[in-house]
Amino acid sequence: AQSVTQLDSHVSVSEGTPVLLRCNYSSSYSPSLFWYVQHPNKGLQLLLKYTSAATLVKGINGFEAEFKKSETSFHLTKPSAHMSDAAEYFCVVSDTGRRALTFGSGTRLQVQP
Amino acid sequence: NAGVTQTPKFRILKIGQSMTLQCTQDMNHNYMYWYRQDPGMGLKLIYYSVGAGITDKGEVPNGYNVSRSTTEDFPLRLELAAPSQTSVYFCASSGQGQETQYFGPGTRLLVL
């Protein structure tokens, strides 16, 4: 069985300050991990994915995430927040057997001017 | 390249009515999925398909049916709409040997 826990339901930062969105996972297999972003009333867009290559994964829009097996974590970071980063972020783990995704409950990122 | 398209964008149903949510992808992906997203929650898998003619249940299949007669299309059927099916429905697809899923824009369904 696999599961994902996003440790914060809501994060608020000031524009230009760092962003940290936390995610812990549980998986019986070597997992594939993803971060998706959802802007209001929009579909989901892939930010980045980890598939057992480099543990530090770089994504779009300056985001990156580090896979830490010992901590079962896959936290998402960005050095400097922009107003356009305000959205809902989902950490996702993949069941490689049937290629279904298990979603975390999401973290809403608010960026203050 | 349109990617994954869904119709309709929004629909209001009365309790007991039926409807079909359409999903089409033009990326020649074998794998297709239906998810629902309830307010403040992540997505939950309803049904998925690994190729034409093959479908399987996900986490929350009750009250829904699917079919996959072609590679491109994966419609989701609600036979007897219930208020608990009020949600936003997302269709997604992925290619063989890949795990990145590409999502459609969603269908917002309200059952009254």
Coordinates of C-alpha atoms in Angstrom, one line a residue:
Chain A
A1 CA 0.0 0.0 0.0
Q2 CA 1.1 3.5 -0.6
S3 CA 0.2 6.8 0.9
V4 CA 1.2 10.5 0.9
T5 CA 1.1 13.0 3.7
Q6 CA 1.4 16.7 3.1
L7 CA 2.3 18.2 6.4
D8 CA 0.8 21.6 5.8
S9 CA -2.7 22.3 4.4
H10 CA -1.8 26.0 4.0
V11 CA 1.4 27.9 3.7
S12 CA 1.7 31.7 3.4
V13 CA 4.9 33.4 2.4
S14 CA 5.9 36.9 1.3
E15 CA 6.9 37.6 -2.3
G16 CA 10.7 37.1 -2.7
T17 CA 11.1 34.7 0.3
P18 CA 11.8 31.0 0.1
V19 CA 9.0 28.4 -0.3
L20 CA 9.0 25.0 1.5
L21 CA 6.1 22.6 1.0
R22 CA 6.6 19.4 2.9
C23 CA 5.6 15.8 1.8
N24 CA 6.2 12.4 3.4
Y25 CA 5.4 9.2 1.6
S26 CA 4.9 5.5 2.3
S27 CA 5.4 2.9 -0.4
S28 CA 6.2 -0.8 -0.5
Y29 CA 8.2 -0.4 -3.7
S30 CA 10.8 2.0 -5.1
P31 CA 8.4 4.9 -5.6
S32 CA 8.0 7.4 -8.4
L33 CA 7.1 10.8 -6.8
F34 CA 5.6 13.8 -8.4
W35 CA 4.6 17.4 -7.5
Y36 CA 1.6 18.8 -9.4
V37 CA 0.3 22.3 -9.2
Q38 CA -3.3 23.4 -9.7
H39 CA -4.2 27.0 -10.2
P40 CA -7.7 28.1 -9.3
N41 CA -10.3 26.6 -11.6
K42 CA -7.6 24.9 -13.7
G43 CA -6.4 21.4 -14.4
L44 CA -3.3 19.9 -12.9
Q45 CA 0.2 20.7 -14.3
L46 CA 3.2 18.6 -13.6
L47 CA 6.0 20.5 -11.8
L48 CA 8.6 17.8 -11.5
K49 CA 9.0 14.1 -11.0
Y50 CA 11.5 11.7 -9.3
T51 CA 12.0 8.3 -10.9
S52 CA 15.1 6.9 -9.1
A53 CA 17.7 8.9 -11.0
A54 CA 19.2 12.0 -9.3
T55 CA 17.8 12.6 -5.8
L56 CA 17.6 16.4 -6.4
V57 CA 15.0 17.0 -9.1
K58 CA 14.6 20.4 -10.8
G59 CA 11.2 21.3 -12.2
I60 CA 9.5 24.2 -14.0
N61 CA 9.3 27.7 -12.7
G62 CA 12.3 27.4 -10.4
F63 CA 10.9 24.7 -8.2
E64 CA 13.0 21.7 -7.1
A65 CA 12.5 18.8 -4.7
E66 CA 14.9 16.4 -3.0
F67 CA 14.1 12.7 -2.5
K68 CA 15.4 11.5 0.9
K69 CA 14.8 7.8 1.3
S70 CA 16.0 7.7 4.9
E71 CA 13.4 10.3 5.8
T72 CA 10.7 9.1 3.3
S73 CA 10.4 12.7 2.3
F74 CA 10.0 14.6 -1.0
H75 CA 9.8 18.3 0.0
L76 CA 9.3 21.0 -2.6
T77 CA 11.3 24.2 -2.5
K78 CA 11.8 27.4 -4.4
P79 CA 14.3 30.1 -3.4
S80 CA 12.1 33.1 -4.1
A81 CA 8.3 33.1 -4.3
H82 CA 6.5 35.0 -7.0
M83 CA 2.9 36.1 -6.9
S84 CA 2.1 33.7 -9.7
D85 CA 3.1 30.8 -7.5
A86 CA -0.1 31.1 -5.5
A87 CA -1.9 27.8 -6.1
E88 CA -2.7 24.4 -4.7
Y89 CA 0.2 21.9 -4.7
F90 CA -0.1 18.2 -4.6
C91 CA 2.5 15.6 -3.7
V92 CA 1.8 12.3 -5.5
V93 CA 3.2 8.8 -5.3
S94 CA 2.9 6.2 -8.1
D95 CA 1.9 2.6 -7.8
T96 CA 4.1 1.2 -10.5
G97 CA 2.0 -1.9 -10.7
R98 CA -1.0 -0.3 -12.3
R99 CA 0.3 3.2 -12.8
A100 CA -2.3 4.7 -10.6
L101 CA -1.4 7.8 -8.6
T102 CA -2.1 8.4 -5.0
F103 CA -2.5 12.1 -4.1
G104 CA -1.8 13.9 -1.0
S105 CA -4.5 16.2 0.3
G106 CA -2.8 19.3 -1.0
T107 CA -1.1 22.4 0.3
R108 CA -2.5 25.8 -0.6
L109 CA 0.3 28.3 -1.1
Q110 CA -0.5 31.9 -0.5
V111 CA 2.0 34.6 -1.6
Q112 CA 1.7 38.0 0.1
P113 CA 2.9 41.2 -1.7
Chain B
N1 CA -1.8 19.1 -30.1
A2 CA -4.9 19.4 -27.9
G3 CA -3.7 16.8 -25.2
V4 CA -6.5 15.7 -23.0
T5 CA -9.9 17.3 -23.6
Q6 CA -13.1 16.9 -21.5
T7 CA -16.7 17.8 -22.1
P8 CA -18.8 19.4 -20.7
K9 CA -17.0 21.9 -18.5
F10 CA -19.9 22.3 -16.2
R11 CA -23.2 20.5 -15.6
I12 CA -26.1 20.5 -13.2
L13 CA -28.0 17.3 -12.7
K14 CA -31.1 16.4 -10.8
I15 CA -31.0 13.4 -8.4
G16 CA -31.6 10.2 -10.4
Q17 CA -30.6 11.6 -13.8
S18 CA -27.8 10.0 -15.9
M19 CA -25.0 11.5 -17.9
T20 CA -21.8 10.7 -19.6
L21 CA -18.6 12.7 -19.1
Q22 CA -16.5 12.6 -22.2
C23 CA -12.7 12.4 -22.3
T24 CA -10.5 12.3 -25.4
Q25 CA -6.7 12.3 -25.8
D26 CA -4.7 12.7 -29.0
M27 CA -1.3 11.5 -27.7
N28 CA -1.9 7.8 -28.5
H29 CA -1.6 7.0 -24.8
N30 CA -2.5 3.5 -23.7
Y31 CA -3.3 4.4 -20.1
M32 CA -6.3 6.5 -19.2
Y33 CA -7.8 7.5 -15.8
W34 CA -10.8 9.1 -14.2
Y35 CA -10.4 11.0 -10.9
R36 CA -12.7 13.0 -8.7
Q37 CA -11.7 15.9 -6.6
D38 CA -13.9 17.0 -3.7
P39 CA -13.5 20.4 -2.1
G40 CA -10.2 20.8 -0.2
M41 CA -9.1 17.3 -1.1
G42 CA -6.7 15.5 -3.4
L43 CA -7.8 13.4 -6.3
K44 CA -9.2 10.0 -5.9
L45 CA -9.1 7.4 -8.7
I46 CA -12.5 6.2 -9.9
Y47 CA -11.6 3.9 -12.9
Y48 CA -8.6 3.4 -15.1
S49 CA -7.8 1.6 -18.4
V50 CA -4.5 0.2 -19.7
G51 CA -5.7 -0.1 -23.3
A52 CA -8.7 -0.4 -25.5
G53 CA -11.2 -3.0 -24.2
I54 CA -9.6 -3.1 -20.7
T55 CA -10.8 -1.3 -17.7
D56 CA -10.4 -1.7 -13.9
K57 CA -11.8 -0.2 -10.7
G58 CA -9.9 2.4 -8.7
E59 CA -10.4 3.6 -5.2
V60 CA -14.0 5.0 -5.5
P61 CA -15.8 3.2 -8.4
N62 CA -19.3 2.9 -6.9
G63 CA -22.0 4.7 -8.9
Y64 CA -19.9 5.0 -12.1
N65 CA -19.2 3.0 -15.2
V66 CA -16.6 3.3 -17.9
S67 CA -15.9 1.8 -21.3
R68 CA -12.8 2.0 -23.6
S69 CA -13.7 1.0 -27.2
T70 CA -10.9 3.1 -28.7
T71 CA -7.5 4.3 -27.6
E72 CA -8.6 7.9 -27.8
D73 CA -11.8 7.9 -25.8
F74 CA -12.6 7.0 -22.2
P75 CA -16.1 8.1 -21.2
L76 CA -17.4 8.0 -17.6
R77 CA -21.0 7.2 -17.1
L78 CA -23.2 8.2 -14.1
E79 CA -26.4 6.1 -14.2
L80 CA -28.3 7.5 -11.2
A81 CA -26.8 10.8 -10.0
A82 CA -26.6 11.4 -6.3
P83 CA -25.6 14.5 -4.3
S84 CA -22.5 12.7 -3.2
Q85 CA -21.3 12.7 -6.8
T86 CA -21.1 16.5 -6.7
S87 CA -17.4 17.0 -7.5
V88 CA -14.9 18.0 -10.1
Y89 CA -13.9 15.2 -12.4
F90 CA -10.5 15.0 -14.1
C91 CA -9.5 12.7 -16.9
A92 CA -5.8 11.9 -17.4
S93 CA -3.7 9.8 -19.7
S94 CA -0.1 8.4 -19.8
G95 CA 1.9 6.5 -22.3
Q96 CA 3.3 3.0 -22.1
G97 CA 6.5 2.9 -20.0
Q98 CA 5.9 6.4 -18.7
E99 CA 4.3 7.4 -15.5
T100 CA 3.7 11.1 -16.0
Q101 CA 0.0 11.6 -16.3
Y102 CA -1.4 14.5 -18.4
F103 CA -4.6 15.9 -17.1
G104 CA -7.6 17.4 -18.8
P105 CA -9.2 20.7 -17.6
G106 CA -11.9 19.0 -15.6
T107 CA -15.7 18.8 -15.5
R108 CA -17.5 20.4 -12.6
L109 CA -20.6 18.5 -11.7
L110 CA -23.4 19.6 -9.4
V111 CA -26.1 17.2 -8.4
L112 CA -29.2 18.8 -6.8

